[in-house]
Coordinates of C-alpha atoms and ligand atoms in Angstrom, one line a residue:
X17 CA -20.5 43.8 25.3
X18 CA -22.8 41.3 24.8
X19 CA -22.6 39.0 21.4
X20 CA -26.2 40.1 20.2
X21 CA -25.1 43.5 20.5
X22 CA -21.6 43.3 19.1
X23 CA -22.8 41.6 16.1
X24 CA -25.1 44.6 15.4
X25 CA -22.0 46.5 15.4
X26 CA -19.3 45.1 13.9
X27 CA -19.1 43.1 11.2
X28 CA -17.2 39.9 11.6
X29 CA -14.5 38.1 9.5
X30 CA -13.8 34.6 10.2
X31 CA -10.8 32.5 8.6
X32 CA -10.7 28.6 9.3
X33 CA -7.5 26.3 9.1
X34 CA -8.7 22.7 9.4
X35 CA -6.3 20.0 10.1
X36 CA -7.3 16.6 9.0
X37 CA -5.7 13.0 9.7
X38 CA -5.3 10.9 7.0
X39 CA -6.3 7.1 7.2
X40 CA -2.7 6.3 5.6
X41 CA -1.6 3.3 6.8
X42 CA 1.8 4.5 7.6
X43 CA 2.7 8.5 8.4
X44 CA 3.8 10.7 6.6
X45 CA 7.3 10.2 6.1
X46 CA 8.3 7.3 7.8
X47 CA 7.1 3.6 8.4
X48 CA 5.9 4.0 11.4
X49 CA 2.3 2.3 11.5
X50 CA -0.3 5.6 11.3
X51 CA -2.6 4.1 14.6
X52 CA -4.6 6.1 17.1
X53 CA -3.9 5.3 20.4
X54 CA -1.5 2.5 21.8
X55 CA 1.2 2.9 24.4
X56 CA 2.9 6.3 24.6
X57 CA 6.1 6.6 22.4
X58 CA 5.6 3.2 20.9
X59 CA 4.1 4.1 17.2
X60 CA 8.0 5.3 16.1
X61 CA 10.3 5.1 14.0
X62 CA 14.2 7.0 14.0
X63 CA 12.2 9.1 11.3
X64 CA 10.0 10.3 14.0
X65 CA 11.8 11.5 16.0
X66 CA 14.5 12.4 13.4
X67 CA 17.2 11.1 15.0
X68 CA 20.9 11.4 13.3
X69 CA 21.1 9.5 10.2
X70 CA 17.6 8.9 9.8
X71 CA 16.3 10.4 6.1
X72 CA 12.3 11.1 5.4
X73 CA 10.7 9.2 2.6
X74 CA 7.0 10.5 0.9
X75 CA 3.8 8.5 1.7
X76 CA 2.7 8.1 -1.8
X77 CA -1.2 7.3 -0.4
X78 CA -0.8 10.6 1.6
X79 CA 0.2 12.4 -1.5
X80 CA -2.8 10.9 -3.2
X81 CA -5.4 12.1 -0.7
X82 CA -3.9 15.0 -0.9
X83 CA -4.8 15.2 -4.6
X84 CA -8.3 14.2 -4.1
X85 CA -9.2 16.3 -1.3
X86 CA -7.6 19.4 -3.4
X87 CA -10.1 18.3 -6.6
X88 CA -13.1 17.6 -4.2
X89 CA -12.3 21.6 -3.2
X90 CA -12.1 22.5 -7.0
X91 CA -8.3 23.7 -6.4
X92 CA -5.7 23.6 -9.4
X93 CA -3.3 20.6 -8.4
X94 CA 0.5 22.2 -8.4
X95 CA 2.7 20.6 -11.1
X96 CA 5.5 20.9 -8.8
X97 CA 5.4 21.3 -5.3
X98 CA 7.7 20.8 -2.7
X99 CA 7.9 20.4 1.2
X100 CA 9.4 23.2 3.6
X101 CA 10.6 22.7 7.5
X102 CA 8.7 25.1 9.5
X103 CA 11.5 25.5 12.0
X104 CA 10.1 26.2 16.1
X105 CA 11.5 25.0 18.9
X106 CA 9.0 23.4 21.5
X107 CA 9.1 19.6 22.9
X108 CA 6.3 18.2 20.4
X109 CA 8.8 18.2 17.1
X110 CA 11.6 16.0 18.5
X111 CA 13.6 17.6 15.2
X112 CA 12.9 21.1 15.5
X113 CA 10.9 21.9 12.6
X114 CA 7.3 20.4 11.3
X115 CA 7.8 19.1 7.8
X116 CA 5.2 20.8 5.9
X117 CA 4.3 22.7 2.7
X118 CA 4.4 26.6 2.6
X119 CA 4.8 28.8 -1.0
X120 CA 4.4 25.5 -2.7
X121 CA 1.3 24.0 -1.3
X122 CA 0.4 21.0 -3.4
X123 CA -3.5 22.4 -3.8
X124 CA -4.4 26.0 -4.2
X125 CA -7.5 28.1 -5.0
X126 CA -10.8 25.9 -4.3
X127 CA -13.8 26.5 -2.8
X128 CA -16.5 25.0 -0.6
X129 CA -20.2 25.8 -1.1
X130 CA -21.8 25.6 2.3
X131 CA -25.4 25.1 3.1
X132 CA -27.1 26.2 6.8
X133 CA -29.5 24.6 8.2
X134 CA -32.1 26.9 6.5
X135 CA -30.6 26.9 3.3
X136 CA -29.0 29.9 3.2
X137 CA -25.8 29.4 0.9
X138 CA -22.3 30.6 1.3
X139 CA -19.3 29.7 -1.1
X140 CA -16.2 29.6 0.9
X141 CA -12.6 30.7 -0.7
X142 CA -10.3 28.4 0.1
X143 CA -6.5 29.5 -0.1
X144 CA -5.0 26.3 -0.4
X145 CA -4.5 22.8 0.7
X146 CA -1.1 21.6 1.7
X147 CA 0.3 18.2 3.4
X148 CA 2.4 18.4 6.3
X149 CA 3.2 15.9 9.2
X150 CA 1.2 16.1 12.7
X151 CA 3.4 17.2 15.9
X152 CA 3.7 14.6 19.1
X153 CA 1.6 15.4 22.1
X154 CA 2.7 17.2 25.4
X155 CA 1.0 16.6 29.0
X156 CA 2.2 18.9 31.3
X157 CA 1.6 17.5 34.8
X158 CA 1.5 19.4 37.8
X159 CA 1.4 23.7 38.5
X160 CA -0.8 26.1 36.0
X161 CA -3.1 23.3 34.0
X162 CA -2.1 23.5 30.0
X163 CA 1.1 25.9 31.2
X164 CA 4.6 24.6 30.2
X165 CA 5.7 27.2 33.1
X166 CA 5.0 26.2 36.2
X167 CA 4.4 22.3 35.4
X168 CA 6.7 20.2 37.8
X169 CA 7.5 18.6 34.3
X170 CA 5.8 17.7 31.2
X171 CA 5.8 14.4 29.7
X172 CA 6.1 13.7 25.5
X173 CA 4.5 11.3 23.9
X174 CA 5.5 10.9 20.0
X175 CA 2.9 8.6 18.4
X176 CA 1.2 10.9 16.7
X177 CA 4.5 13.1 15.3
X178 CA 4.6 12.6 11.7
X179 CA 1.2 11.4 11.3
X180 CA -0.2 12.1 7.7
X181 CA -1.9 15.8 7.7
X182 CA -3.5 18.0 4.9
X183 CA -4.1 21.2 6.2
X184 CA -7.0 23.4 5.0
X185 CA -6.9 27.4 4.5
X186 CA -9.4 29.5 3.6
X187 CA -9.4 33.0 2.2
X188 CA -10.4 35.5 4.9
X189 CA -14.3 34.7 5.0
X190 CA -16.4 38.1 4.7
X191 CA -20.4 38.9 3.8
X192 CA -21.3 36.7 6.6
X193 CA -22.9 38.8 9.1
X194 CA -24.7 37.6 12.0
X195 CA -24.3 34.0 10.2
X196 CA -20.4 33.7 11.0
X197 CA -20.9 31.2 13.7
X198 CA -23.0 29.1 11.9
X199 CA -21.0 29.3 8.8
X200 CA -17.5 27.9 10.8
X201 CA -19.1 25.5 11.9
X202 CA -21.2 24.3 8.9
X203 CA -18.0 24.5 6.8
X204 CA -15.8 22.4 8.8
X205 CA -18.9 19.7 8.9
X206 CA -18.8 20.4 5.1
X207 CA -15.5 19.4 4.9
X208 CA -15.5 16.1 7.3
X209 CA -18.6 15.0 4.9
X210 CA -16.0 15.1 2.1
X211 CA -13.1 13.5 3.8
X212 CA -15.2 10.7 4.8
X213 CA -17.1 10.5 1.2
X214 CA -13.4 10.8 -0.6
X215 CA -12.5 7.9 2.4
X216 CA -9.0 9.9 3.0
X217 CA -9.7 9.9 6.8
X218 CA -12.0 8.6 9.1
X219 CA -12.9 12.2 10.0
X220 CA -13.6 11.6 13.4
X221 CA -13.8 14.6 15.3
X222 CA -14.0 13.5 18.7
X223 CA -10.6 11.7 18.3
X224 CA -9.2 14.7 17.0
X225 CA -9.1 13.3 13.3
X226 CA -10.2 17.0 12.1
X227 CA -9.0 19.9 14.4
X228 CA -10.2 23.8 13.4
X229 CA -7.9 27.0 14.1
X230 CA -10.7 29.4 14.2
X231 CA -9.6 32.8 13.1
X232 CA -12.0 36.2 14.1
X233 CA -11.5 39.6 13.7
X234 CA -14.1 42.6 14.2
X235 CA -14.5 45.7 11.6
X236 CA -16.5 49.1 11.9
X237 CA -18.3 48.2 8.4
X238 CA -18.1 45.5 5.8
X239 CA -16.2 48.2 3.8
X240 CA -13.4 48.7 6.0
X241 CA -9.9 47.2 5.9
X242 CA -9.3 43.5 7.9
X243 CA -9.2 44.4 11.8
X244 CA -6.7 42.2 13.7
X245 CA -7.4 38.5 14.0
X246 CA -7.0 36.0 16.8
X247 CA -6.4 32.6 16.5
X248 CA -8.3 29.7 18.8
X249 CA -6.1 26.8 18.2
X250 CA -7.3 23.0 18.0
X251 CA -11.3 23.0 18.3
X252 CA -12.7 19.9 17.5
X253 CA -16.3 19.8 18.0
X254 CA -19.1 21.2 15.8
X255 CA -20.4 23.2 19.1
X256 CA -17.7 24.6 19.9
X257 CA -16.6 26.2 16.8
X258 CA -20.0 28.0 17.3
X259 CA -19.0 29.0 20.4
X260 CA -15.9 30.4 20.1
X261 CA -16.3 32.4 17.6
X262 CA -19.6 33.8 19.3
X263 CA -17.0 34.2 22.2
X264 CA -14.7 36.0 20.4
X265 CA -16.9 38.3 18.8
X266 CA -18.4 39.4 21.8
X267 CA -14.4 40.1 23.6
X268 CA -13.3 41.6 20.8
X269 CA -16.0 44.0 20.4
X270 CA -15.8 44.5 24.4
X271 CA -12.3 45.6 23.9
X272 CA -13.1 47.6 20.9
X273 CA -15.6 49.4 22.7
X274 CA -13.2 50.3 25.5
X275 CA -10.8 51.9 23.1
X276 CA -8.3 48.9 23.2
X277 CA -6.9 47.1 20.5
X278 CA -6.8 43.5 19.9
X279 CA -3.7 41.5 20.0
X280 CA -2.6 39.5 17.4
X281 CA -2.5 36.0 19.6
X282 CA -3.5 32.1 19.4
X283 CA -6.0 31.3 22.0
X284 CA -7.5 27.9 23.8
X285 CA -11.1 27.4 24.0
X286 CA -12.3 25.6 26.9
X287 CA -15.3 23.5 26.6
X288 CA -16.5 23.6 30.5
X289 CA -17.1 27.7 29.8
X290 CA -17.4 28.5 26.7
X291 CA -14.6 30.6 26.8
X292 CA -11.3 31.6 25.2
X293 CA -8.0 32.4 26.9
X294 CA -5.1 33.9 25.9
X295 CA -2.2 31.7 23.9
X296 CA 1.0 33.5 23.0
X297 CA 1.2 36.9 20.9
X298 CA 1.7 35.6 17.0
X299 CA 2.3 38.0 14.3
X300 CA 1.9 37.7 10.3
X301 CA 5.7 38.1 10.6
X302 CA 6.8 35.4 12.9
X303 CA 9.6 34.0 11.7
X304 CA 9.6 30.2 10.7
X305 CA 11.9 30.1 9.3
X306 CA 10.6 28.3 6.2
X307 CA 13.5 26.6 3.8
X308 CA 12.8 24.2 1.4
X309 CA 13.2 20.4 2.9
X310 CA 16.5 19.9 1.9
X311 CA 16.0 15.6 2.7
X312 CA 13.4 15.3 0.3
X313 CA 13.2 15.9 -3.8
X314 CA 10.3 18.7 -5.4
X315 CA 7.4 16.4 -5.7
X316 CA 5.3 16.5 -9.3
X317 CA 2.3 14.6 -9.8
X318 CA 2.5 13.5 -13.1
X319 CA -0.8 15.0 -15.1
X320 CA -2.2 11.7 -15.8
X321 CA -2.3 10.4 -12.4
X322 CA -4.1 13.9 -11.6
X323 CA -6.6 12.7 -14.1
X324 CA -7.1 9.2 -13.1
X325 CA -7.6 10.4 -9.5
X326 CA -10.2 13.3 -10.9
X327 CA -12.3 10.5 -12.6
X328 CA -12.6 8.6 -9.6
X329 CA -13.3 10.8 -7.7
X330 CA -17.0 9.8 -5.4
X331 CA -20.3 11.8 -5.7
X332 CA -19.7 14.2 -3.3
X333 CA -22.9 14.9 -0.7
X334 CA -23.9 18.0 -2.1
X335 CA -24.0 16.0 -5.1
X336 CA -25.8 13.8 -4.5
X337 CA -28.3 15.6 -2.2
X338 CA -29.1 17.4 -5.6
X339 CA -29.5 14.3 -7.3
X340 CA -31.2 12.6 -4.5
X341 CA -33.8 15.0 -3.7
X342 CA -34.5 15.2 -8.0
X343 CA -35.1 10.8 -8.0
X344 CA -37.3 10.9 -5.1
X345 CA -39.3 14.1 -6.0
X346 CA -38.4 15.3 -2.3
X347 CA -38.5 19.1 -1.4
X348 CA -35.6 21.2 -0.9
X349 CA -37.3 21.5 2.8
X350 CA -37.8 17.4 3.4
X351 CA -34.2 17.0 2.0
X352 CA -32.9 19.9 4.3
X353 CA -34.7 18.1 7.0
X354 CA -33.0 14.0 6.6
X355 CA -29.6 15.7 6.3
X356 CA -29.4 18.3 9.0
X357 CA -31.4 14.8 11.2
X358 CA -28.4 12.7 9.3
X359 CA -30.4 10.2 7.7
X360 CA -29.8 11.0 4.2
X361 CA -27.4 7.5 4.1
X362 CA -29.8 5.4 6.5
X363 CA -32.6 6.1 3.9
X364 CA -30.8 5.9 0.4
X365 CA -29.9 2.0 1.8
X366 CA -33.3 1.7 2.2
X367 CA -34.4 2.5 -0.6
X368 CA -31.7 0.2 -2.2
X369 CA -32.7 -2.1 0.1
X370 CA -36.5 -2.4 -2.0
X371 CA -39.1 0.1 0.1
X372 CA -40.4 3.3 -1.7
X373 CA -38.5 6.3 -1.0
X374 CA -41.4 8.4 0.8
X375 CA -42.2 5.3 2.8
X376 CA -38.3 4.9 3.6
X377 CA -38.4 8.8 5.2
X378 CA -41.8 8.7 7.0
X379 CA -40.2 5.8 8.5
X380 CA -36.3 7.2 9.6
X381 CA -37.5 10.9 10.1
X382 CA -40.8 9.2 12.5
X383 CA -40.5 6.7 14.7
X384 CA -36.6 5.7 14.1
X385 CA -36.0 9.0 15.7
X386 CA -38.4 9.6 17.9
X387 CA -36.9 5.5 19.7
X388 CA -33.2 7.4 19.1
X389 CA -34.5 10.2 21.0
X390 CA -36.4 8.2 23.6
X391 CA -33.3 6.3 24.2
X392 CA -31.1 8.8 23.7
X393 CA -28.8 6.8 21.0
X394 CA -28.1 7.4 17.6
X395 CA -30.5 6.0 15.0
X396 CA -28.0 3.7 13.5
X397 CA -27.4 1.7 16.0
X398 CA -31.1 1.0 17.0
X399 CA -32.1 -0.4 13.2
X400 CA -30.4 -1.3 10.0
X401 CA -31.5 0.2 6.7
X402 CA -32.6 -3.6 5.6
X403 CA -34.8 -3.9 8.9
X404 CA -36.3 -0.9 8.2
X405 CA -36.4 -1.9 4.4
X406 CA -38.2 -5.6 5.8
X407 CA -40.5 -3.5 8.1
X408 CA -42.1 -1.5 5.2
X409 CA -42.1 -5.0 3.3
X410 CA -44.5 -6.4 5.8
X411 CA -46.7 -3.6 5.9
X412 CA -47.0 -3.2 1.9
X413 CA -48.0 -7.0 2.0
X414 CA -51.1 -6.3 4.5
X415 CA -49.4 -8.4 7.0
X416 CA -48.4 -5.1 9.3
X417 CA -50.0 -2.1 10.1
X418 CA -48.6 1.1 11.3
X419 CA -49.8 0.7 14.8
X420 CA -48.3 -2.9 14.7
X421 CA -45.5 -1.9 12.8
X422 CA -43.9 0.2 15.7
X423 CA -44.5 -2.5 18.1
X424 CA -42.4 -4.1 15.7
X425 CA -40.2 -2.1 15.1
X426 CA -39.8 -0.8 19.1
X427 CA -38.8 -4.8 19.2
X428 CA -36.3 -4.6 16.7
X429 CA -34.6 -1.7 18.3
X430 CA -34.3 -3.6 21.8
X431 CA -32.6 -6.3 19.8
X432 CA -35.1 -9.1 19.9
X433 CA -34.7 -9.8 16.0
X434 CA -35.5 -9.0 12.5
X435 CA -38.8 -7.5 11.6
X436 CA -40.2 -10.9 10.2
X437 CA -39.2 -13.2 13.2
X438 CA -40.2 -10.5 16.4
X439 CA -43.8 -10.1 14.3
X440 CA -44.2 -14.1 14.8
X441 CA -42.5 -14.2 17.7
X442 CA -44.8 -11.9 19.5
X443 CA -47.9 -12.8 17.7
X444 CA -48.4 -9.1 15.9
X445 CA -49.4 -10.1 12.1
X446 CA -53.0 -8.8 11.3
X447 CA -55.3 -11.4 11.5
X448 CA -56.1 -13.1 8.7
X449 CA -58.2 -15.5 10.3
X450 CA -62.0 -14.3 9.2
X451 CA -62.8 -16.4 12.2
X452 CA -61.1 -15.0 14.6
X453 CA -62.1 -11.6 13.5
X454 CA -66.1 -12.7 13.0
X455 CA -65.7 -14.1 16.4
X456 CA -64.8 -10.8 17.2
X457 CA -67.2 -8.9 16.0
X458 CA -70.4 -11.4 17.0
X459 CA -69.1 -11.0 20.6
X460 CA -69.1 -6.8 19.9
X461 CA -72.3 -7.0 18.3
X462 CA -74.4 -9.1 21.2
X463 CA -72.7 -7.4 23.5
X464 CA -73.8 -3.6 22.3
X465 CA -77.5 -4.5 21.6
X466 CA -77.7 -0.3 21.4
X467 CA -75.0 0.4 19.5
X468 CA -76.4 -2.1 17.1
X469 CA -79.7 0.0 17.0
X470 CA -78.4 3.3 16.6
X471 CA -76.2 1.7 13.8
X472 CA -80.2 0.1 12.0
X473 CA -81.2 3.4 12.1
X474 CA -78.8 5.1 10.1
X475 CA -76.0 6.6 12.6
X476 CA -73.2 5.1 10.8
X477 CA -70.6 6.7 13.0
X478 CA -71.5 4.3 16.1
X479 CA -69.9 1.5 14.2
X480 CA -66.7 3.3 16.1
X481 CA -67.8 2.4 19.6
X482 CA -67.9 -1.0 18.1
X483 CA -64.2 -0.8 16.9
X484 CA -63.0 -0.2 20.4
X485 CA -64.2 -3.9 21.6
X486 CA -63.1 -5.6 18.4
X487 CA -59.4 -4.5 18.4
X488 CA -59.4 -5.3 22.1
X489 CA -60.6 -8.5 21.3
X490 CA -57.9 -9.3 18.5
X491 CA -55.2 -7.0 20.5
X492 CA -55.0 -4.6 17.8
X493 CA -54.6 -6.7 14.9
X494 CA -57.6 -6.4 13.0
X495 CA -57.9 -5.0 9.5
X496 CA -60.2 -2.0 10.5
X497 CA -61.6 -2.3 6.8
X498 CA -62.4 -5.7 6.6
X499 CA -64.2 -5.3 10.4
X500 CA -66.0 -2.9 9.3
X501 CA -67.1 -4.3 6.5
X502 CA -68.4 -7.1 8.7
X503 CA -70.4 -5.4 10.9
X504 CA -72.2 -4.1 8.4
X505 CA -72.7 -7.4 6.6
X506 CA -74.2 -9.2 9.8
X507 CA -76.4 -6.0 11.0
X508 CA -77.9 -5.4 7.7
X509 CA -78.3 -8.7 7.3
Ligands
ATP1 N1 -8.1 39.8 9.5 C1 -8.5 38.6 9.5 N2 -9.7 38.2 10.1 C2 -10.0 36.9 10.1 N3 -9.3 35.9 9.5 C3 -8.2 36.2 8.9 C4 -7.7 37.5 8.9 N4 -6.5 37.5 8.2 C5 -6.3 36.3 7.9 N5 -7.3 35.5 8.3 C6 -7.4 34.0 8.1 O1 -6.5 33.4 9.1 C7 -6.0 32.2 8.6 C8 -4.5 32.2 8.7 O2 -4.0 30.9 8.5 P1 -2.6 30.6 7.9 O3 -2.4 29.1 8.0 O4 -2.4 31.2 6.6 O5 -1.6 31.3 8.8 P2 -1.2 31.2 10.4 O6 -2.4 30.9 11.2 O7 -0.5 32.4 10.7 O8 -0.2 30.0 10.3 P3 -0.2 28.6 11.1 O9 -0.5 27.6 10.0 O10 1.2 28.5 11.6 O11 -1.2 28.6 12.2 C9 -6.5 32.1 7.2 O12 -7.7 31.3 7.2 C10 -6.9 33.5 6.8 O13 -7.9 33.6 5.8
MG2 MG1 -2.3 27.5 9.2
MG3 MG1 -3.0 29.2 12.0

């Protein structure tokens, strides 16, 4: 069945677990330096790989992100909590179980009010938020790709085990309709917005900083009971959240429609089709074993450290989207516009940076992007708030115009200076000069004798064909006004 008709039919339910990486400087529960990358197997510790006599020890930072991210998701903050080994037996826990949370998450009961890209809102129930410790990474080389059966062997690599985790849970999401998609997705960019505003994680998804388990299931009718879910494990781009939950709805409903019934399974995406494949069967009842982590004491954030971290907590971007959009008198549409285009930082510096806020978008939302675009790099990396800022400077002081000012500004981006220096450097200030600019217009003038007649009798709109010659003459950088003015002065005598 085909998505656009599946999504007629059934109405989908979406629940999202997102794993985020703390920026700790240390993991989890060892001293082992919390780095991406480096040589396989040399970020450890005993602790990592729990090795005999080896004994776990809390990350205090990790507990505090923890905290704030649970706050900055409106949860209650437990007054005891304590860790639980979540016991499974596969190569990338070296010690059998994942350390985690699981009755006693340390954040429960939040929620996250989402925004699409038309505005259309959507408040998100989140279940919880608990910390747990990442698992080390498997490569299995040879045989079925991503199959531990039928690799000639598999190779371990344990930096990232233990690694500082919170995991996010939400509620089972319903009400969202034909939206789902968009929804996942938007959430989990939601979220990475608030990690990287609280600055508990770098949030970069494309080193796997924030992961999404993407859970869908299909019902007859938004009154009918849950169907069964599946779970597509790890997806870490914004894209493909979309898409595999598009996928899914469009398998599932295939199945439906064919009388079978969905299993209850993890699944891979795969980025090259856009498709989901079949993990292992997984059931609500499969058994981790869960048993409180006998290593390490119930941990209780004392009530005023709760309260210290609440009241420094950052403005978080919806926040301050609200109270952006309020101090520069910007629609909800305009504002809706330099987020989803990610400019909303790029222009609040430059506005700090001095220029007037509508000036400060005209400029990012214009020509920034439309060079990004051209050049097919981000906008931050072709201008700096303060050029931009120095840019609108020069053209508030009469020295720039807008025609000159994206000469400019094109300079700037191909790194041949700041605004101030390229316009010197490559000659493009308005001229001043009356000279040069009379000059100008004398040569236009004797050189349009009927131009100059049509203009004596009264047809004011030929002074453009005299424009044309002027700019030429002063390569654009003639203040059209004063020209003008000119011309008139030395016809009418
Ligand atoms: N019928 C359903 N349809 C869609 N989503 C569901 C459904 N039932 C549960 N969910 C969602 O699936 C997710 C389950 O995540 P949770 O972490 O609780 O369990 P899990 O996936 O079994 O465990 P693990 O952390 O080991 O992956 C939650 O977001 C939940 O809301
Ligand atoms: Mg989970
Ligand atoms: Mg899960």
């Amino acid at each position: 069945m085909k998505y656009e008709d599946a999504i007629k039919k059934y109405d989908p339910v979406i629940g999202i677990e997102v794993h985020v990486e703390l920026g700790t400087a240390t993991k989890m529960f060892d001293a082992a330096p919390n780095t991406f990358g480096g040589g396989p197997n040399t970020n450890i510790t005993p602790t990592s790989l729990g090795l005999p006599g080896s004994l776990p020890v809390v990350n205090e930072k990790g507990v505090e992100y923890a905290i704030k991210i649970g706050l900055a998701l409106g949860c209650e903050i437990a007054e005891t909590c304590r860790f639980a080994r979540k016991n499974y037996f596969y190569p990338d826990v070296p010690k059998d179980f994942q350390t985690s949370q699981s009755d006693e998450p340390i954040a429960a009961e939040g929620s996250v009010e989402v925004e699409l890209e038309d505005g259309t809102m959507f408040t998100i129930p989140v279940e919880r938020a608990h910390m747990e410790e990442d698992a080390g990474k498997n490569t299995h080389i040879g045989g079925a790709t991503g199959r531990i059966h039928g690799a000639d062997h598999s190779l371990v690599d344990y930096n990232r085990a233990g690694v500082t985790l919170v995991e996010i849970v939400t509620h089972p999401i319903t009400g969202t309709g034909e939206r789902a998609a968009e929804v996942a997705s938007t959430y989990v960019r939601t979220l990475r917005d608030i990690f990287r505003a609280l600055d508990v994680s770098e949030a970069r998804m494309e080193q796997g900083n924030v992961r999404a388990d993407v859970n869908v299931s299909l019902r007859e009718s938004p009154d009918a009971p849950l169907g069964t879910r599946t779970e597509t494990k790890n997806v870490n781009s914004f894209r493909s959240i979309e898409r595999a939950v598009r996928y899914e709805i469009a398998r599932q409903a295939t199945r439906l429609e064919a009388g079978e019934t969905i299993v209850q399974e993890t699944r891979h995406f795969h980025e090259g089709t856009g498709e989901t494949s079949s993990g292992r069967p997984k059931s609500d009842a499969d058994d981790y074993r869960y048993f409180p982590e006998p290593d390490l004491v119930p941990l209780v954030p004392s009530r005023e450290w709760v309260e210290e971290l609440r009241a420094t907590l950052p403005e978080l971007p919806a926040q301050k989207r609200r109270r952006l959009a309020g101090v520069w008198g910007f629609s909800d549409l305009e504002m809706r516009d330099i987020v989803n285009a990610g400019l909303l930082e790029a222009i609040e510096e430059t506005v700090n940076a001095g220029a007037k806020p509508a000036a400060a978008r005209k400029w990012w939302t214009g020509e920034v992007a439309r060079l990004a675009n051209q050049k097919d790099q981000p906008t931050a990396e072709l201008v700096t708030p303060a050029q931009v800022a120095a840019l609108i400077g020069l053209i508030n002081d009469g020295k720039l115009n807008d025609k000159l000012a994206k000469d400019v500004l094109t300079a700037v981006a191909d790194g041949e200076g700041e605004p101030a220096e390229v316009m010197s450097a490559r000659n493009l200030e308005i001229v001043e000069d009356t000279g040069a600019l009379e000059a100008a217009v004398d040569e236009a003038i004797a050189a349009n004798p009927d131009v100059v007649e049509k203009i004596k009798g009264g047809k004011m709109q030929a002074i453009g064909a005299l424009m044309g010659p002027i700019m030429k003459a002063t390569r654009g950088q003639a203040d059209a006004g004063k020209a003008k003015d000119l011309i008139l002065a030395k016809i009418n005598g």
